[in-house]
Amino acid sequence: MIRKTRLFTPGPTPLLPAAQFAMAAADIHHRTAEFRALYERVLGQLKTFVGTKNDVLLLASSGTGAMEAAVSNLTSPGDRVLVLTAGKFGERWEALTKAFGCAVDVVSAPYGETFVAEQVKAALKGETKAVFVQATESSTAVRHDVAGTAKLLKGAGSEALLIVDAITGLGTTKLDVDGWGVDAIIGGSQKAVMIPPGLAYLSLSDRAWKVAETSRNPRYYFDLRKERKNARKGESSYTPAVALIAALGASLDWIAAQGGGDLVAGREALVDNAETCAAMTRAAVEALGLRLFGRGPYAAAATAVLAPEGVDSGVLVKELKSRFGAIVTNGQGEMKGKLFRIAHIGLFDYMDTIGILAALEQVAAANLKLPGFAWGKAVATAQQVYAERTSVAAAELVNA
Ligand SMILES: *Cc1c(COP(=O)(O)O)cnc(C)c1O
């Protein structure tokens, strides 16, 4: 049979057609009224999407650029910071803060798990200036407790800034940025907003802006003070990624349309969509006789599935691609060969989710000897989860 190539990867994610058209049409110069109107509109929409009253800034970089900007603007050499890590992206916080000369304390949890609050509390010191964490750790498909961490910091009377990499958290999990007291939140274009890689966005709290004013790190391209000053005039400090910004505007319009024209409702619908795709997938792979990686709490951004004992997960990744055009990701680093990940972040719907699970049944039938395998078991389980979740949602609407 012919194969359509489809991404099932947690970044880059599938592109929204409306955003692709907007990109192709974005033949405008950035020092014009036309661009300023676009930029101001998109920055305003992003505030709503992130869910903050604070400015959201856009940077022409991958997500890691905004992570670096958070470190260079919000710490100074010698600052004591605490990194919470349980995967490849947590390790990136550790490497970044060390690169900028912080004195780094680390609380780690095994891959596939999240931190124990008691350990975080014990590691927090009076002089801890910042705490770094992921909302969802994409390498293990685990969700961390941002609300709980914020509460813990408040409860301990800590003055530390809470800096959250929500690059796969935004659009897949509920985040009350201002309400919880998150001081820096970071997103990336190639994730929930369904456009190509190349843009990062972030927002800082008032407290964080105060720290940014006095940081002793050298900053130039990623000087957030300068970027905010320009953004408030509808400008970016340097040549912005014009086409991606046009795409982002189209994508945020589309998300708003999912909420009947309301971007907050649209964002909630996007989160709910990812949660439903993830719940369908988790139940289905277990019904198939495979095991989820780790103990969770599981993220909705992606699902990490263990290859059976003695099977290289790379073989399953290859089979899904060569037989069905489905691109799933292998494990990263030491998880390579052990697990594969199916994404739900962004533009994945019922049809996509049922499709990848049906393809996985084919690969399992041909390549794995799973005890109790029967055709349709995974798909039927996913169908049931879908029906239950969507009928509960429908009933809630009726009762509201
Ligand atoms: C994708 C991702 C990043 C950013 O990676 P880039 O390749 O720099 O865009 C950071 N953190 C998490 C959790 C991610 O999923």
Coordinates of C-alpha atoms and ligand atoms in Angstrom, one line a residue:
M1 CA 0.0 0.0 0.0
I2 CA 1.1 3.6 -0.4
R3 CA 2.2 5.4 2.7
K4 CA 1.6 8.9 3.9
T5 CA 4.4 10.2 6.1
R6 CA 3.0 11.3 9.4
L7 CA 4.9 12.6 12.4
F8 CA 4.1 11.2 15.8
T9 CA 7.0 12.9 17.4
P10 CA 6.9 15.3 20.4
G11 CA 8.6 18.1 18.5
P12 CA 8.6 18.8 15.7
T13 CA 4.9 18.0 15.6
P14 CA 2.7 17.9 12.6
L15 CA 2.2 21.3 10.9
L16 CA -1.2 23.1 10.9
P17 CA -2.1 23.7 7.2
A18 CA -3.5 27.2 8.0
A19 CA -0.1 28.1 9.5
Q20 CA 1.8 26.8 6.5
F21 CA -0.2 29.0 4.2
A22 CA 0.4 32.0 6.5
M23 CA 4.1 31.3 6.4
A24 CA 4.2 31.1 2.6
A25 CA 2.4 34.5 2.4
A26 CA 4.5 36.3 5.0
D27 CA 6.6 38.4 2.5
I28 CA 6.8 41.5 4.7
H29 CA 9.6 43.6 6.0
H30 CA 10.0 43.7 9.8
R31 CA 10.4 47.4 10.2
T32 CA 7.0 48.3 8.8
A33 CA 3.6 49.1 10.3
E34 CA 2.3 45.8 8.8
F35 CA 4.8 43.8 10.8
R36 CA 4.3 45.7 14.0
A37 CA 0.5 45.1 13.7
L38 CA 1.2 41.3 13.3
Y39 CA 3.8 41.2 16.1
E40 CA 1.6 43.1 18.6
R41 CA -1.3 40.8 17.8
V42 CA 0.7 37.6 18.1
L43 CA 2.4 38.7 21.4
G44 CA -1.1 39.5 22.8
Q45 CA -2.5 36.1 21.7
L46 CA 0.6 34.4 23.3
K47 CA -0.2 36.0 26.6
T48 CA -3.6 34.5 26.5
F49 CA -2.3 31.1 25.4
V50 CA 0.4 31.0 28.1
G51 CA -2.2 32.3 30.6
T52 CA -0.3 35.3 32.1
K53 CA -0.7 39.0 32.5
N54 CA 3.1 39.4 32.0
D55 CA 4.7 40.2 28.6
V56 CA 5.5 37.2 26.5
L57 CA 8.7 37.6 24.5
L58 CA 9.5 35.8 21.2
L59 CA 13.0 34.7 20.3
A60 CA 14.4 33.4 17.0
S61 CA 15.9 30.2 18.4
S62 CA 15.0 26.7 19.3
G63 CA 13.5 26.1 22.8
T64 CA 16.9 25.8 24.3
G65 CA 17.7 29.4 23.4
A66 CA 14.9 30.5 25.8
M67 CA 16.2 28.1 28.4
E68 CA 19.6 29.7 28.1
A69 CA 18.0 33.2 28.2
A70 CA 16.3 32.3 31.4
V71 CA 19.6 31.2 32.9
S72 CA 21.7 34.1 31.7
N73 CA 19.1 36.7 32.7
L74 CA 17.9 35.2 36.0
T75 CA 21.1 34.0 37.6
S76 CA 24.6 35.4 38.3
P77 CA 27.8 33.4 38.5
G78 CA 28.1 31.8 41.9
D79 CA 24.3 31.8 42.6
R80 CA 23.1 28.7 44.3
V81 CA 20.3 27.1 42.3
L82 CA 18.4 23.8 42.5
V83 CA 17.7 21.7 39.4
L84 CA 15.0 19.0 39.5
T85 CA 15.8 16.4 36.9
A86 CA 14.4 13.1 35.8
G87 CA 15.4 12.9 32.1
K88 CA 17.3 14.5 29.3
F89 CA 15.7 17.9 29.5
G90 CA 16.3 18.1 33.2
E91 CA 19.9 17.3 32.5
R92 CA 19.9 20.2 30.1
W93 CA 19.0 22.6 33.0
E94 CA 21.8 21.2 35.0
A95 CA 24.3 21.7 32.1
L96 CA 23.1 25.2 31.3
T97 CA 23.2 26.4 34.9
K98 CA 26.7 25.0 35.3
A99 CA 27.8 26.6 32.1
F100 CA 26.8 30.0 33.5
G101 CA 28.7 29.4 36.7
C102 CA 25.9 28.6 39.1
A103 CA 26.5 26.5 42.2
V104 CA 24.1 23.7 41.3
D105 CA 22.3 21.4 43.7
V106 CA 20.4 18.6 42.0
V107 CA 17.4 16.5 43.0
S108 CA 17.0 13.7 40.6
A109 CA 14.5 11.0 40.2
P110 CA 15.0 7.8 38.1
Y111 CA 14.0 8.1 34.4
G112 CA 10.3 7.4 34.2
E113 CA 9.5 8.9 37.6
T114 CA 9.1 12.3 39.2
F115 CA 10.7 13.8 42.3
V116 CA 9.7 13.2 45.9
A117 CA 8.5 16.5 47.5
E118 CA 10.4 15.7 50.7
Q119 CA 13.7 15.5 48.7
V120 CA 13.0 18.8 47.1
K121 CA 12.3 20.4 50.4
A122 CA 15.5 18.9 51.9
A123 CA 17.6 20.2 49.0
L124 CA 16.2 23.7 49.2
K125 CA 18.5 26.1 51.0
G126 CA 18.0 29.6 52.4
E127 CA 20.3 30.9 49.7
T128 CA 18.8 29.0 46.8
K129 CA 18.1 31.7 44.2
A130 CA 16.2 29.7 41.6
V131 CA 14.6 26.3 41.0
F132 CA 14.6 24.8 37.5
V133 CA 12.2 22.1 36.4
Q134 CA 10.2 20.8 33.4
A135 CA 6.5 20.8 33.3
T136 CA 6.7 17.6 31.3
E137 CA 9.9 15.7 30.7
S138 CA 9.6 14.8 27.0
S139 CA 12.4 12.2 27.1
T140 CA 10.5 10.0 29.5
A141 CA 6.9 11.2 29.0
V142 CA 6.5 12.0 32.7
R143 CA 4.6 15.0 34.1
H144 CA 6.1 16.9 37.0
D145 CA 4.1 18.7 39.7
V146 CA 4.6 22.4 38.9
A147 CA 1.8 23.5 41.2
G148 CA 3.1 21.4 44.0
T149 CA 6.6 22.7 43.6
A150 CA 5.4 26.3 43.6
K151 CA 3.4 25.6 46.8
L152 CA 6.4 23.9 48.4
L153 CA 8.6 27.0 47.7
K154 CA 6.0 29.3 49.2
G155 CA 5.5 27.0 52.2
A156 CA 9.2 26.9 52.9
G157 CA 9.3 30.7 52.7
S158 CA 11.8 30.5 49.9
E159 CA 12.6 33.5 47.7
A160 CA 13.8 31.3 44.9
L161 CA 12.5 31.9 41.4
L162 CA 10.6 29.0 39.9
I163 CA 11.7 28.6 36.3
V164 CA 9.7 26.1 34.2
D165 CA 10.5 24.6 30.9
A166 CA 7.0 24.1 29.7
I167 CA 8.1 23.5 26.1
T168 CA 5.9 20.3 25.9
G169 CA 3.8 21.3 28.9
L170 CA 2.1 24.2 27.3
G171 CA -0.9 22.9 25.4
T172 CA -0.9 19.5 27.1
T173 CA -1.3 20.2 30.8
K174 CA -3.1 22.8 32.9
L175 CA -0.7 25.5 34.0
D176 CA -1.9 28.5 36.1
V177 CA 1.3 30.5 35.6
D178 CA 0.4 33.6 37.6
G179 CA -1.9 31.9 40.1
W180 CA 0.7 29.4 41.1
G181 CA 3.6 31.9 41.1
V182 CA 5.7 30.6 38.2
D183 CA 8.5 33.1 37.6
A184 CA 9.6 32.1 34.2
I185 CA 7.7 29.9 31.7
I186 CA 9.2 28.7 28.4
G187 CA 7.6 27.4 25.2
G188 CA 8.7 26.4 21.7
S189 CA 7.2 26.7 18.3
Q190 CA 7.6 23.1 17.1
K191 CA 5.4 21.7 19.9
A192 CA 1.8 22.4 20.8
V193 CA 1.5 25.4 18.5
M194 CA 1.9 23.2 15.4
I195 CA 4.4 25.3 13.5
P196 CA 8.0 24.5 12.4
P197 CA 11.0 24.8 14.8
G198 CA 12.8 28.1 15.1
L199 CA 10.8 30.2 17.7
A200 CA 11.0 30.1 21.4
Y201 CA 8.8 32.2 23.7
L202 CA 9.0 33.0 27.4
S203 CA 7.4 35.1 30.1
L204 CA 8.8 36.4 33.3
S205 CA 7.1 37.5 36.6
D206 CA 7.7 40.9 38.1
R207 CA 10.0 39.2 40.6
A208 CA 12.0 37.7 37.8
W209 CA 12.3 41.0 35.9
K210 CA 13.8 42.5 39.1
V211 CA 16.5 39.8 39.1
A212 CA 17.0 40.3 35.3
E213 CA 17.9 43.9 36.0
T214 CA 20.8 43.0 38.2
S215 CA 22.2 39.8 36.8
R216 CA 25.9 39.9 36.4
N217 CA 26.0 37.6 33.3
P218 CA 27.0 39.2 30.0
R219 CA 24.0 39.2 27.6
Y220 CA 23.6 40.4 24.1
Y221 CA 21.3 38.6 21.7
F222 CA 19.3 37.1 24.6
D223 CA 19.2 40.3 26.6
L224 CA 15.5 40.1 27.7
R225 CA 15.5 43.7 29.0
K226 CA 16.2 45.0 25.6
E227 CA 13.8 42.5 24.0
R228 CA 10.9 43.6 26.2
K229 CA 11.5 47.3 25.6
N230 CA 11.4 46.7 21.8
A231 CA 8.4 44.2 22.0
R232 CA 6.4 46.9 23.7
K233 CA 6.8 49.0 20.6
G234 CA 5.9 46.1 18.3
E235 CA 9.5 45.6 17.4
S236 CA 12.0 42.8 17.9
S237 CA 15.7 43.7 18.7
Y238 CA 17.0 42.0 15.6
T239 CA 15.5 40.5 12.5
P240 CA 12.6 38.4 13.7
A241 CA 11.6 35.1 12.2
V242 CA 8.8 36.8 10.3
A243 CA 7.3 33.8 8.5
L244 CA 7.2 31.8 11.8
I245 CA 5.5 34.7 13.6
A246 CA 2.8 34.8 10.8
A247 CA 2.4 31.1 11.2
L248 CA 2.1 31.4 14.9
G249 CA -0.7 34.0 14.5
A250 CA -2.6 31.6 12.2
S251 CA -2.1 28.8 14.7
L252 CA -3.3 30.7 17.7
D253 CA -6.3 31.8 15.6
W254 CA -7.0 28.2 14.9
I255 CA -6.6 27.2 18.5
A256 CA -9.1 30.0 19.5
A257 CA -11.5 28.6 16.9
Q258 CA -11.4 25.2 18.7
G259 CA -12.9 27.1 21.7
G260 CA -15.6 28.9 19.7
G261 CA -13.4 31.9 19.2
D262 CA -12.1 32.1 22.7
L263 CA -8.4 31.4 23.0
V264 CA -8.5 30.3 26.6
A265 CA -11.3 27.8 25.8
G266 CA -9.3 26.7 22.7
R267 CA -6.2 26.1 24.8
E268 CA -8.2 24.0 27.3
A269 CA -9.6 22.1 24.3
L270 CA -6.1 21.4 23.1
V271 CA -5.0 20.2 26.5
D272 CA -8.1 18.0 26.7
N273 CA -7.4 16.6 23.3
A274 CA -3.9 15.6 24.2
E275 CA -5.1 14.1 27.4
T276 CA -7.7 12.0 25.5
C277 CA -5.2 10.8 22.9
A278 CA -2.7 9.9 25.7
A279 CA -5.4 8.0 27.7
M280 CA -6.4 6.1 24.6
T281 CA -2.8 5.3 23.8
R282 CA -1.8 4.2 27.3
A283 CA -4.8 1.8 27.6
A284 CA -4.3 0.5 24.1
V285 CA -0.6 -0.4 24.4
E286 CA -1.3 -2.2 27.7
A287 CA -4.2 -4.1 26.2
L288 CA -1.8 -5.1 23.4
G289 CA 0.6 -6.6 26.0
L290 CA 3.2 -3.9 26.0
R291 CA 4.3 -1.9 29.1
L292 CA 4.5 1.8 29.6
F293 CA 7.9 3.1 30.5
G294 CA 8.3 4.2 34.1
R295 CA 5.7 4.9 36.8
G296 CA 4.5 8.3 35.8
P297 CA 2.6 10.4 36.5
Y298 CA 2.3 10.2 32.8
A299 CA 2.4 13.2 30.6
A300 CA -0.2 13.9 27.9
A301 CA 2.5 15.3 25.6
A302 CA 3.7 11.8 24.6
T303 CA 3.5 8.2 25.7
A304 CA 6.7 6.2 26.3
V305 CA 6.3 2.5 25.6
L306 CA 8.8 -0.1 26.5
A307 CA 9.9 -2.6 23.9
P308 CA 9.5 -6.2 25.2
E309 CA 12.6 -7.8 26.7
G310 CA 15.2 -8.7 24.1
V311 CA 13.7 -6.4 21.4
D312 CA 15.4 -3.2 20.3
S313 CA 12.8 -0.4 20.2
G314 CA 14.7 0.9 17.2
V315 CA 13.3 -2.1 15.2
L316 CA 9.7 -1.0 16.1
V317 CA 10.5 2.6 15.2
K318 CA 11.9 1.4 11.8
E319 CA 9.0 -0.9 11.1
L320 CA 6.4 1.8 11.8
K321 CA 8.2 4.1 9.4
S322 CA 8.9 1.7 6.6
R323 CA 5.5 -0.1 6.6
F324 CA 3.2 2.8 7.6
G325 CA 5.1 6.1 7.2
A326 CA 4.6 6.7 10.9
I327 CA 7.5 8.5 12.5
V328 CA 7.7 7.8 16.2
T329 CA 10.8 8.5 18.3
N330 CA 13.2 6.1 19.9
G331 CA 14.4 6.7 23.5
Q332 CA 17.0 9.4 24.0
G333 CA 20.5 8.7 25.5
E334 CA 20.5 5.6 27.7
M335 CA 16.8 4.9 26.9
K336 CA 17.7 4.4 23.3
G337 CA 16.7 0.9 22.1
K338 CA 14.6 0.4 25.2
L339 CA 11.5 2.5 24.5
F340 CA 9.7 4.4 21.8
R341 CA 7.5 7.5 22.1
I342 CA 4.2 8.3 20.5
A343 CA 3.3 12.0 20.7
H344 CA -0.1 13.6 21.4
I345 CA 1.0 17.3 21.6
G346 CA -0.6 19.6 19.0
L347 CA -2.3 18.4 15.9
F348 CA -3.2 14.8 16.7
D349 CA -6.8 13.7 16.6
Y350 CA -8.9 10.6 17.0
M351 CA -8.1 9.4 13.5
D352 CA -4.3 9.8 14.0
T353 CA -4.5 8.0 17.4
I354 CA -6.5 5.1 16.2
G355 CA -4.3 4.9 13.1
I356 CA -1.0 4.7 15.0
L357 CA -2.4 2.1 17.4
A358 CA -3.7 0.0 14.5
A359 CA -0.3 0.2 12.9
L360 CA 1.3 -0.8 16.1
E361 CA -0.9 -3.9 16.2
Q362 CA 0.4 -4.8 12.7
V363 CA 4.0 -4.4 13.8
A364 CA 3.4 -6.3 17.0
A365 CA 1.8 -9.2 15.0
A366 CA 4.7 -9.3 12.7
N367 CA 7.7 -8.6 15.0
L368 CA 6.7 -9.4 18.6
K369 CA 5.4 -12.6 20.2
L370 CA 3.1 -11.0 22.7
P371 CA 1.2 -13.5 24.8
G372 CA -2.6 -13.2 24.3
F373 CA -2.2 -11.1 21.2
A374 CA -5.5 -10.7 19.3
W375 CA -6.3 -8.4 16.4
G376 CA -8.2 -5.3 17.4
K377 CA -7.6 -5.5 21.1
A378 CA -5.6 -2.3 21.3
V379 CA -7.9 -0.4 19.0
A380 CA -11.0 -1.6 20.7
T381 CA -9.6 -0.5 24.1
A382 CA -8.7 2.9 22.7
Q383 CA -12.3 3.2 21.2
Q384 CA -13.7 2.5 24.6
V385 CA -11.5 5.1 26.3
Y386 CA -12.5 7.6 23.7
A387 CA -16.2 6.9 24.1
E388 CA -16.0 7.1 27.9
R389 CA -14.0 10.3 28.0
T390 CA -16.0 12.1 25.4
S391 CA -19.4 11.1 26.8
V392 CA -18.2 12.3 30.3
A393 CA -17.3 15.6 28.7
A394 CA -20.6 15.7 26.9
A395 CA -22.5 15.0 30.2
E396 CA -20.5 17.7 31.9
L397 CA -21.6 20.2 29.3
V398 CA -25.2 19.2 29.7
N399 CA -24.9 19.6 33.5
A400 CA -23.1 22.9 33.3
Ligands
LIG1 C1 11.7 20.1 22.7 C2 12.1 20.4 24.1 C3 13.0 21.4 24.4 C4 13.7 22.2 23.5 O1 14.5 21.6 22.6 P1 15.0 22.5 21.3 O2 15.6 21.4 20.5 O3 16.0 23.4 21.7 O4 13.8 23.1 20.7 C5 13.2 21.6 25.8 N1 12.6 21.0 26.7 C6 11.7 20.1 26.5 C7 10.9 19.4 27.6 C8 11.4 19.7 25.1 O5 10.4 18.8 24.9

